Tab-separated table of C-alpha atoms in Angstrom:
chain	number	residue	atom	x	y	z
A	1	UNK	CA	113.223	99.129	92.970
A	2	UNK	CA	109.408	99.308	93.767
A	3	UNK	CA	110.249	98.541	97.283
A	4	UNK	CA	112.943	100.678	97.716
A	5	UNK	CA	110.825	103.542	96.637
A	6	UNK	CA	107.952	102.923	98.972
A	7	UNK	CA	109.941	103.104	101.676
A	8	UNK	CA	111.851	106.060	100.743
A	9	UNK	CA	109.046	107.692	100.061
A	10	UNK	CA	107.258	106.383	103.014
A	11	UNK	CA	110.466	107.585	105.123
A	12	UNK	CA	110.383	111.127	103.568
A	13	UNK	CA	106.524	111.684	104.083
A	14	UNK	CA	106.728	110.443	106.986
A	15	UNK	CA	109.391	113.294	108.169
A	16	UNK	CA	108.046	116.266	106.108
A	17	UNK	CA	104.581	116.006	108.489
A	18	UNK	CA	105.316	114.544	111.364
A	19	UNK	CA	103.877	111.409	111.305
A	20	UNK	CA	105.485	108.180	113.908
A	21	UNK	CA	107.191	105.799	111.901
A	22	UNK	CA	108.351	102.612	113.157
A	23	UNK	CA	110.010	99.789	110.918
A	24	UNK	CA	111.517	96.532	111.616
A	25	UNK	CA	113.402	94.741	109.203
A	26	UNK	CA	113.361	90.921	110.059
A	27	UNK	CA	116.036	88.232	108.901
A	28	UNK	CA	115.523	84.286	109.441
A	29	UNK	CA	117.801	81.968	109.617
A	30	UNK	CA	118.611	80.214	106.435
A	31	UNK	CA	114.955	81.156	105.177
A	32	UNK	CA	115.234	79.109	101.187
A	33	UNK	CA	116.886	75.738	103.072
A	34	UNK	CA	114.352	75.610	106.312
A	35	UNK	CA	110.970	75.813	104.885
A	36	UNK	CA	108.778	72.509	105.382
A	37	UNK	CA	107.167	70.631	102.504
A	38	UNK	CA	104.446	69.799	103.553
A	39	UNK	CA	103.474	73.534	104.772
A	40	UNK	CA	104.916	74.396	101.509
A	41	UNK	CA	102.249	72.567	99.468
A	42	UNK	CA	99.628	73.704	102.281
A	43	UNK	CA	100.244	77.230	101.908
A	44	UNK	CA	100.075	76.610	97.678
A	45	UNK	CA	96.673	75.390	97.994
A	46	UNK	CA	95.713	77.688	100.373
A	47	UNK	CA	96.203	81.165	98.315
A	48	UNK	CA	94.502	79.049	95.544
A	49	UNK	CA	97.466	77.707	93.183
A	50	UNK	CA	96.261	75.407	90.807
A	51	UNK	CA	95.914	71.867	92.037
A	52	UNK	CA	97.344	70.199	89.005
A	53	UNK	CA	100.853	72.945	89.481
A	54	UNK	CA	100.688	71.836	93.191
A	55	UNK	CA	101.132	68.547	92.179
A	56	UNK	CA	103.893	69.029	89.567
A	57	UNK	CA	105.664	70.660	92.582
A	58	UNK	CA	104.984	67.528	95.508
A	59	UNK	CA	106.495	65.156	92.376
A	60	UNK	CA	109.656	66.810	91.747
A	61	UNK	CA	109.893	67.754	95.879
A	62	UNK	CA	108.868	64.081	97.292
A	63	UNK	CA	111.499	61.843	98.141
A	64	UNK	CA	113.975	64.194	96.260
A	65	UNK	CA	118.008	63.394	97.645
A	66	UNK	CA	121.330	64.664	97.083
A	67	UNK	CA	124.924	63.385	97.669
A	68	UNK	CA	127.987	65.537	98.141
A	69	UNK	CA	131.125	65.070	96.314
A	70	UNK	CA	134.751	65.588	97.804
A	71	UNK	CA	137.454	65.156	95.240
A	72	UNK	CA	136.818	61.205	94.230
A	73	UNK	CA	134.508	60.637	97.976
A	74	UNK	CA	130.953	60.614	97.388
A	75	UNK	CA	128.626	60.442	99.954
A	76	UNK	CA	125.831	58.703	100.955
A	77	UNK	CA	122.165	59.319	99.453
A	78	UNK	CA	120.675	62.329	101.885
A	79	UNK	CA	117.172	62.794	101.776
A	80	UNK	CA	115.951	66.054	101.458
A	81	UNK	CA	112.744	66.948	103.228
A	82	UNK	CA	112.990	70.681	103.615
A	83	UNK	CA	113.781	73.607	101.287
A	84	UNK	CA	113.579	75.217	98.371
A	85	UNK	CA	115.434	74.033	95.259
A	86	UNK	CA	118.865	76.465	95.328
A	87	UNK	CA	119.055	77.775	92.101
A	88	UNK	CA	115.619	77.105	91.027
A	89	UNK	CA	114.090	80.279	88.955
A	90	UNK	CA	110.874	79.041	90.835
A	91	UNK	CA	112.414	78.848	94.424
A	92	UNK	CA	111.988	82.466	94.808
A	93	UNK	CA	108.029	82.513	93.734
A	94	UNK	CA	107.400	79.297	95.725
A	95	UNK	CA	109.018	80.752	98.425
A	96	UNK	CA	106.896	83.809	98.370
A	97	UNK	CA	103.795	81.758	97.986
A	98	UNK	CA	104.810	80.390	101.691
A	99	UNK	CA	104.893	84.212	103.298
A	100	UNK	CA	101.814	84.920	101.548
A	101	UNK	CA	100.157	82.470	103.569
A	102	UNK	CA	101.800	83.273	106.770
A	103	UNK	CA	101.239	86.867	106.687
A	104	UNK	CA	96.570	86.044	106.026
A	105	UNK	CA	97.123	84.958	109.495
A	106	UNK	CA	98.459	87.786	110.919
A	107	UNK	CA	95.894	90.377	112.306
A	108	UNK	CA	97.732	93.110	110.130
A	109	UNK	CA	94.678	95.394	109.690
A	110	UNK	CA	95.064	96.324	112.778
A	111	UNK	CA	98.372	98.021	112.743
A	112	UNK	CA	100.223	99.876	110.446
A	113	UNK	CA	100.431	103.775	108.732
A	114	UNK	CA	97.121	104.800	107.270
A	115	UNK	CA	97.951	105.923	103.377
A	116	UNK	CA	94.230	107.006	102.044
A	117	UNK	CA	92.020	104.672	103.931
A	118	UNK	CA	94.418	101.657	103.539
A	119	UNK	CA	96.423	100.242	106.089
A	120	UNK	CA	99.809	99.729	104.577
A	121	UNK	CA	101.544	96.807	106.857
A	122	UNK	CA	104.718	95.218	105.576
A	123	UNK	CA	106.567	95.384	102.412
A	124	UNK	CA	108.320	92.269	101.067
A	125	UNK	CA	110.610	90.623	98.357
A	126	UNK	CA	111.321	86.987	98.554
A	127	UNK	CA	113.013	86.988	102.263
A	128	UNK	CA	114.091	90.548	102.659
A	129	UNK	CA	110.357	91.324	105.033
A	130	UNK	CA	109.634	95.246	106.379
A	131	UNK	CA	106.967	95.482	108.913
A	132	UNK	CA	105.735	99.463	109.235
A	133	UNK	CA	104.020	100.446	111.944
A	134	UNK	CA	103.136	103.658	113.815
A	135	UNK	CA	104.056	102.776	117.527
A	136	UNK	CA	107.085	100.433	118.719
A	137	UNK	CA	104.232	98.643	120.695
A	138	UNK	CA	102.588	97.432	117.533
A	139	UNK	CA	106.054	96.737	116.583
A	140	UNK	CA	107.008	94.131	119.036
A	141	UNK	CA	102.876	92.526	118.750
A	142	UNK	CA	103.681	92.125	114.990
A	143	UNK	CA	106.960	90.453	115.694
A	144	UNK	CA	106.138	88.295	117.950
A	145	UNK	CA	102.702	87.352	115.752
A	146	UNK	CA	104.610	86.433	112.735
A	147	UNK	CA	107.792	84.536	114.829
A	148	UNK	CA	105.039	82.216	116.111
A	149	UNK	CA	103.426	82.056	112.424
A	150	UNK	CA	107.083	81.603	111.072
A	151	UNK	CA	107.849	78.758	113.428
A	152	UNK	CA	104.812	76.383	112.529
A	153	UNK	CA	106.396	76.029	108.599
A	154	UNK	CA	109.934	76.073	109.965
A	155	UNK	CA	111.520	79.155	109.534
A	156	UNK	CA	113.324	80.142	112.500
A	157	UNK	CA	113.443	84.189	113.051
A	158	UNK	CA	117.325	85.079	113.559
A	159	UNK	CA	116.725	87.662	116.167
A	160	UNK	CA	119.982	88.514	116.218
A	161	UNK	CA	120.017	89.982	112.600
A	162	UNK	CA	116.470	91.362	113.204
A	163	UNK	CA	116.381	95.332	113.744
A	164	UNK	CA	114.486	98.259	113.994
A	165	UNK	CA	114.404	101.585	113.765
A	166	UNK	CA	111.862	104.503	114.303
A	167	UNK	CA	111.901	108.064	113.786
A	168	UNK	CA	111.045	109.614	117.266
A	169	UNK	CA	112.783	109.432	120.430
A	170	UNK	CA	111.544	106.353	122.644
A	171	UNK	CA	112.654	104.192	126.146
A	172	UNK	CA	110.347	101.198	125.147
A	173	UNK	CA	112.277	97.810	124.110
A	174	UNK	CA	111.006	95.521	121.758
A	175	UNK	CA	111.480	91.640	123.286
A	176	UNK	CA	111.319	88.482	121.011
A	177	UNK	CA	110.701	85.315	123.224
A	178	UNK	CA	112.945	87.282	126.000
A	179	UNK	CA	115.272	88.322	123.369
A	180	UNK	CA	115.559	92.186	123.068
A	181	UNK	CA	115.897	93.474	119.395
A	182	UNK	CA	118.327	96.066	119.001
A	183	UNK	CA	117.319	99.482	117.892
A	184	UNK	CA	119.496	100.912	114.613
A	185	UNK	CA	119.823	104.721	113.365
A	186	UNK	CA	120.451	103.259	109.822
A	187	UNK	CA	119.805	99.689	108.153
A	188	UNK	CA	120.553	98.486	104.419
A	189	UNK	CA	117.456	96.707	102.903
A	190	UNK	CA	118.441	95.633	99.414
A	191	UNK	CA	121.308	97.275	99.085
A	192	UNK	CA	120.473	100.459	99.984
A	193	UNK	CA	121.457	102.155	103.484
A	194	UNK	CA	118.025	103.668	104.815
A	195	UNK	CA	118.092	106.229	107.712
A	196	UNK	CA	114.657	108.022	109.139
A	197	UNK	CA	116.475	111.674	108.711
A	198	UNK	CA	118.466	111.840	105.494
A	199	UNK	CA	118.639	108.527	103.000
A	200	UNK	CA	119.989	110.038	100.223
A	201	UNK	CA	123.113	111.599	101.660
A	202	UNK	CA	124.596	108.363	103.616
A	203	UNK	CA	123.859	106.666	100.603
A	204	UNK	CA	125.418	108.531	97.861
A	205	UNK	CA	128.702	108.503	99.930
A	206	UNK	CA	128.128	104.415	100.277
A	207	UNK	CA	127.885	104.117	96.584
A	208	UNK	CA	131.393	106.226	96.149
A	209	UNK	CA	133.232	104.139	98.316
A	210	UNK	CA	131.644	100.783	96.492
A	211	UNK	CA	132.426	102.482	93.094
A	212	UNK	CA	136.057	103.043	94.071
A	213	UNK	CA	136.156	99.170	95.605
A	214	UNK	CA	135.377	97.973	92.034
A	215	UNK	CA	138.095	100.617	90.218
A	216	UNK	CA	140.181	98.958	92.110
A	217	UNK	CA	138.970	94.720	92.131
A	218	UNK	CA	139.864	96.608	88.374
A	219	UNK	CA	142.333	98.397	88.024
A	220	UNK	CA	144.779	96.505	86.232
A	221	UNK	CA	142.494	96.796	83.322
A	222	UNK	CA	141.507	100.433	84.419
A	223	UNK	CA	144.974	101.790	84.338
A	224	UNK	CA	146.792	99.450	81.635
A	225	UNK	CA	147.971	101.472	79.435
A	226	UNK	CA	148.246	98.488	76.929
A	227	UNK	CA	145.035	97.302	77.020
A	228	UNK	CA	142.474	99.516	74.013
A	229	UNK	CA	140.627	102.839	76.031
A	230	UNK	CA	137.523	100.656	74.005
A	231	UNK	CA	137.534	98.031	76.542
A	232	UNK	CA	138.683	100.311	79.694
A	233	UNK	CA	136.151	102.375	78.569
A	234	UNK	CA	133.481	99.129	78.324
A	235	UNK	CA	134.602	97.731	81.470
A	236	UNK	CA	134.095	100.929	82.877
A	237	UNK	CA	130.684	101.330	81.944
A	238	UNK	CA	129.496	97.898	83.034
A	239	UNK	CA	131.037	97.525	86.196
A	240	UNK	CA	131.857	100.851	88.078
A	241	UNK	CA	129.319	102.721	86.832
A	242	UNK	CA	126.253	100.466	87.463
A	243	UNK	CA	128.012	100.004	91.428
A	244	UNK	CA	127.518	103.643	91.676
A	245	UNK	CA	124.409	104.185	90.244
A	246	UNK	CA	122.487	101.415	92.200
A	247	UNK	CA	118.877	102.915	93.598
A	248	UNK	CA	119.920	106.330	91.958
A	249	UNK	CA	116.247	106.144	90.668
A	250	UNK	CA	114.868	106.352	94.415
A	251	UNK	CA	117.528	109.299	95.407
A	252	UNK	CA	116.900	113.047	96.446
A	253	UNK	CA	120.253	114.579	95.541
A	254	UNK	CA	121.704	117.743	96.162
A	255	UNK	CA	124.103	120.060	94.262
A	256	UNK	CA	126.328	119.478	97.305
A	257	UNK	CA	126.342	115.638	96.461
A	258	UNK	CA	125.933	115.880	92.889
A	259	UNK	CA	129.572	117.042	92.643
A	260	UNK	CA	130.630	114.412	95.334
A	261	UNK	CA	129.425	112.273	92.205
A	262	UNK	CA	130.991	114.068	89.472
A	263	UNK	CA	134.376	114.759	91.593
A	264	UNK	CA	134.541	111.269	91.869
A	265	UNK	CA	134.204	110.055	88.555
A	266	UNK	CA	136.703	112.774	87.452
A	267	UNK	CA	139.358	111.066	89.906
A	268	UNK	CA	139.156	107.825	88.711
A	269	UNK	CA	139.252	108.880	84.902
A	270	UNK	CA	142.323	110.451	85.500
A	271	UNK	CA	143.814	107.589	87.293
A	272	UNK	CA	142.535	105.513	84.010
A	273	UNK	CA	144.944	107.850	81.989
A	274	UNK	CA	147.803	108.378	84.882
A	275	UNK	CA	147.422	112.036	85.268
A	276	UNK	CA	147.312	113.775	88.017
A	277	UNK	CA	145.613	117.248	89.136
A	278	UNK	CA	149.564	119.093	89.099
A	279	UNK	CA	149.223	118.653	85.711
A	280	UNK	CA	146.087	120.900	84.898
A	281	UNK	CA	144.713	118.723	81.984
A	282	UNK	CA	141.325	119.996	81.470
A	283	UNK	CA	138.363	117.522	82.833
A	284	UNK	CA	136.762	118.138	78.953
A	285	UNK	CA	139.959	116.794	77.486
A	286	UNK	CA	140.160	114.257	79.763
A	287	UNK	CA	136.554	112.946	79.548
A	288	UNK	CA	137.261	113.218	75.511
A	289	UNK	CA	140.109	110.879	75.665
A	290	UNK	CA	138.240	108.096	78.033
A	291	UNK	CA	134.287	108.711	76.303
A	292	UNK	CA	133.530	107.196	79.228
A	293	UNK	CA	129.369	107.656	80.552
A	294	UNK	CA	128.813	110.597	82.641
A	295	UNK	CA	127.720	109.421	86.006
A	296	UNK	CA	125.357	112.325	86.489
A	297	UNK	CA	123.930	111.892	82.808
A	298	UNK	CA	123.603	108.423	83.744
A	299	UNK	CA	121.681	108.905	87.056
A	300	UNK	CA	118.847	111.570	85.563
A	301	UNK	CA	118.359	109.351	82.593
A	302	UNK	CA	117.112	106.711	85.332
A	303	UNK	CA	115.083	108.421	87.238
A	304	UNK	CA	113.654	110.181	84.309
A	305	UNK	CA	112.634	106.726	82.656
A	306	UNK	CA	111.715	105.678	86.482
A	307	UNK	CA	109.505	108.492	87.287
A	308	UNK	CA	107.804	108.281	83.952
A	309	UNK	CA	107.588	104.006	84.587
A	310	UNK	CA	105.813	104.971	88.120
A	311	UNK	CA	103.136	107.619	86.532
A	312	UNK	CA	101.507	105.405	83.642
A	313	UNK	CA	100.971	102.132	86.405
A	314	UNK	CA	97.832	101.442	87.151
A	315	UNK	CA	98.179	98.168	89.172
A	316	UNK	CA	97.197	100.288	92.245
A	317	UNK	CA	101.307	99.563	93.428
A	318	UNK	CA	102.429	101.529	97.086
A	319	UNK	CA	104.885	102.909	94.469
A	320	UNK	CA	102.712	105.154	93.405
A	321	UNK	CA	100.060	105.381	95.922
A	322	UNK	CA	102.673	106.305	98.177
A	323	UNK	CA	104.131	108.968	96.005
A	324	UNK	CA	100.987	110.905	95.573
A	325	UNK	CA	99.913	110.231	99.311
A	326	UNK	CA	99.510	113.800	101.301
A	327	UNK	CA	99.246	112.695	104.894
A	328	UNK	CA	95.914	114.046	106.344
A	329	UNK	CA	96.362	113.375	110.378
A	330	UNK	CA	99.753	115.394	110.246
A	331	UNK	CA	101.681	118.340	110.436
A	332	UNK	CA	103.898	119.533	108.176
A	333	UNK	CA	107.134	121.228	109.902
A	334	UNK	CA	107.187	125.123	109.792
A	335	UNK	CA	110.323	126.624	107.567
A	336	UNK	CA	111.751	125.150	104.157
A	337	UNK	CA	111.158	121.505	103.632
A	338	UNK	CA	114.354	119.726	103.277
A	339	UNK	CA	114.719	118.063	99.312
A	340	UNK	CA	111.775	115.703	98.174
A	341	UNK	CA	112.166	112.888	95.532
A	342	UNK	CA	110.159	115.319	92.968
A	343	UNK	CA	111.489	118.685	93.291
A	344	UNK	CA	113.567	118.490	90.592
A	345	UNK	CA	111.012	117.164	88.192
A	346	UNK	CA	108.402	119.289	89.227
A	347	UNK	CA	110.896	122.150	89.040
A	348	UNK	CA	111.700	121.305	85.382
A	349	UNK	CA	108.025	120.215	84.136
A	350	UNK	CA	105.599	121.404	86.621
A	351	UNK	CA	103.191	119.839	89.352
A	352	UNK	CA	101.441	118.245	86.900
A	353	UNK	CA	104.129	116.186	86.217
A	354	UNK	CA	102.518	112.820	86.368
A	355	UNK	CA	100.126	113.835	83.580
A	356	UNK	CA	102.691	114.624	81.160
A	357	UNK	CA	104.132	111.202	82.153
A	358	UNK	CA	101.034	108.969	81.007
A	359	UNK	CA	101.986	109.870	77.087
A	360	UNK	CA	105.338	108.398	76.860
A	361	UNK	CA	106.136	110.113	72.925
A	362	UNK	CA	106.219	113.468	75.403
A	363	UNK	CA	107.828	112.456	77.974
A	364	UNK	CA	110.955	110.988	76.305
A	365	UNK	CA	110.900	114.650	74.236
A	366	UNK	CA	111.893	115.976	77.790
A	367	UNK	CA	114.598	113.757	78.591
A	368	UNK	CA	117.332	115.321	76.800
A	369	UNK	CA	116.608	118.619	78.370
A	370	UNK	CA	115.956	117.514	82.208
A	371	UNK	CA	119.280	115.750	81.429
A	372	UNK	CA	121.498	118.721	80.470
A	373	UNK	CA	120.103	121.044	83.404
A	374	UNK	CA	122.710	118.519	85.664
A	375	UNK	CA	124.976	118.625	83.250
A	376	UNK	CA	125.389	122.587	83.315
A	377	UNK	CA	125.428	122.066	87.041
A	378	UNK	CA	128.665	120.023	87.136
């Protein structure tokens, strides 16, 4: 979630003054099962692990083999001499340990969007790697300067899967060892579709269709009428709901797509009690009989807690750096701004917002009310 709010926020900053955004989201090929061993335990030492964890690591790595099974055929011994352990809680750390030393050798202070003095680069989590820069140049120097870093521990850049995007009109390629990366208008990083011009809208319609794909994977729980409205109602809650909701903390919505939401939800309680609309049951009555979670209840509750959450860090996070960043070098466009993450807050509670957020006792006293203002919209 911390990522996926930089880079909205990065996104919407970056189109409310102007400012040349360029980001390229890179994929490699089979990233946890190509990584070397020995740069593995290189790169450990290098970003100063503790030599006597390093060596707990090289004993359970070294010499380590597997056999497949087929039925009753088992295979021969296979030594393993590459990759992370697959369901390892510490794959994913080790595994970040590894980028951490690829990216010190990249010349990354060089490039990248200013935010208050400090060059913000790259954002990454585990695999999933965002380079940010300013110019589609800088773009294709940082690509190739981290496929030839990539290479020298094994992992092999699929370039393929790699895109970028940037939010100004351009003719300039980017070209990975003769290979030219394609160019998107939209990209989902973690599970969220991002687009330079309007995130929030392509998403919300995303996360409708994925809500109505798990009704349905569902349904014959949904719409039993046999089976207790307790556990429709449950499976409801934990399943569809949470499909819907996903990222809802990083969102700008609009009254517009706040009843795309709340239509939504209406259609598939009804279809949990076989009614129809020719029937003109009211949508209280109906949401009486399922007591199912109100989506849009739901999603302010999140970013309530999530807004609060960003205000009291002090870890010196792009979260928040990012949030309270006010570009300097550009312009801001002339006319009504189009919906920032914080309008609504600062609409309910004021500018000062964030201060109110550092005591936590007052900030959940204004949850129930911040709720209810969506509620009276729907």
């Amino acid at each position: 979630m911390d990522h996926l709010h930089a880079i909205n926020q990065l996104i919407e900053k970056a189109y409310e003054y102007q400012l040349d955004l360029c980001i390229g989201f890179i994929d490699y090929e089979k990233a946890f099962d190509s990584i070397e061993h020995r740069d593995l335990f290189k790169a450990l030492r290098e970003i100063g692990i503790n030599e006597g964890y390093v060596c707990i690591l090289e004993d359970i790595y070294t010499n380590a083999t597997s056999r497949i099974h087929l039925d009753k055929d088992v295979s021969q011994i296979v030594n393993i001499s590459r990759g992370v352990r697959q369901g390892d809680t510490l794959s994913p750390k080790v595994f970040t340990a590894a980028m951490e030393a690829i990216f010190k050798k990249l010349p990354l202070e060089e490039r990248g969007i200013n935010v208050d003095g400090e060059k913000l680069t790259d954002l990454r989590f585990a695999d999933d790697v965002a380079l940010i820069t300013s110019t589609v140049k800088d773009m294709e120097t940082q690509l190739n300067d981290l496929n030839k870093q990539s290479k020298k521990v094994g992992l092999k850049m699929h370039k393929g899967k790699t895109k970028y995007m940037t939010n100004f009109k351009t003719e300039e390629t980017i070209n990975i060892e003769d290979h030219e990366i394609e160019r998107v208008e939209e990209y989902k990083y973690l599970g969220q579709t991002l687009k330079m011009e309007d995130c929030t809208s392509e998403e919300v319609m995303r996360r409708i269709k994925s809500g109505w794909s798990c009704f349905g994977r569902h349904k014959d729980i949904l719409c039993n009428k046999n089976v207790p409205m307790s556990l429709r109602r449950k499976v409801y809650n934990q399943c569809v709901l949470p499909t819907m909701t996903y990222g809802s903390e990083t969102w700008s919505t609009t009254k517009h797509l706040e009843r795309k939401l709340h239509s939504a939800q209406r259609a598939m309680e009804r279809q949990m009690l076989q009614i129809s609309l020719r029937d003109k049951v009211r949508c209280t009555d109906i949401r009486h009989q399922t007591g199912v979670t109100d989506i849009l209840t739901k999603i302010k509750q999140l970013k309530w807690r999530w807004a609060g959450h960003v205000a009291r860090r002090n870890d010196n996070r792009w979260t928040k750096r990012l949030l309270e960043w006010q570009p300097r070098t550009g312009k801001r466009r002339r006319g009504r701004q189009k919906r920032r993450w914080r309008d609504d807050i600062t609409t309910f509670v004021g500018a000062t917002w964030a201060r109110l957020a550092v005591d936590r006792i007052a900030w959940k006293e204004h949850d129930e009310g911040y709720i209810q203002q969506w509620i009276d919209i729907a």
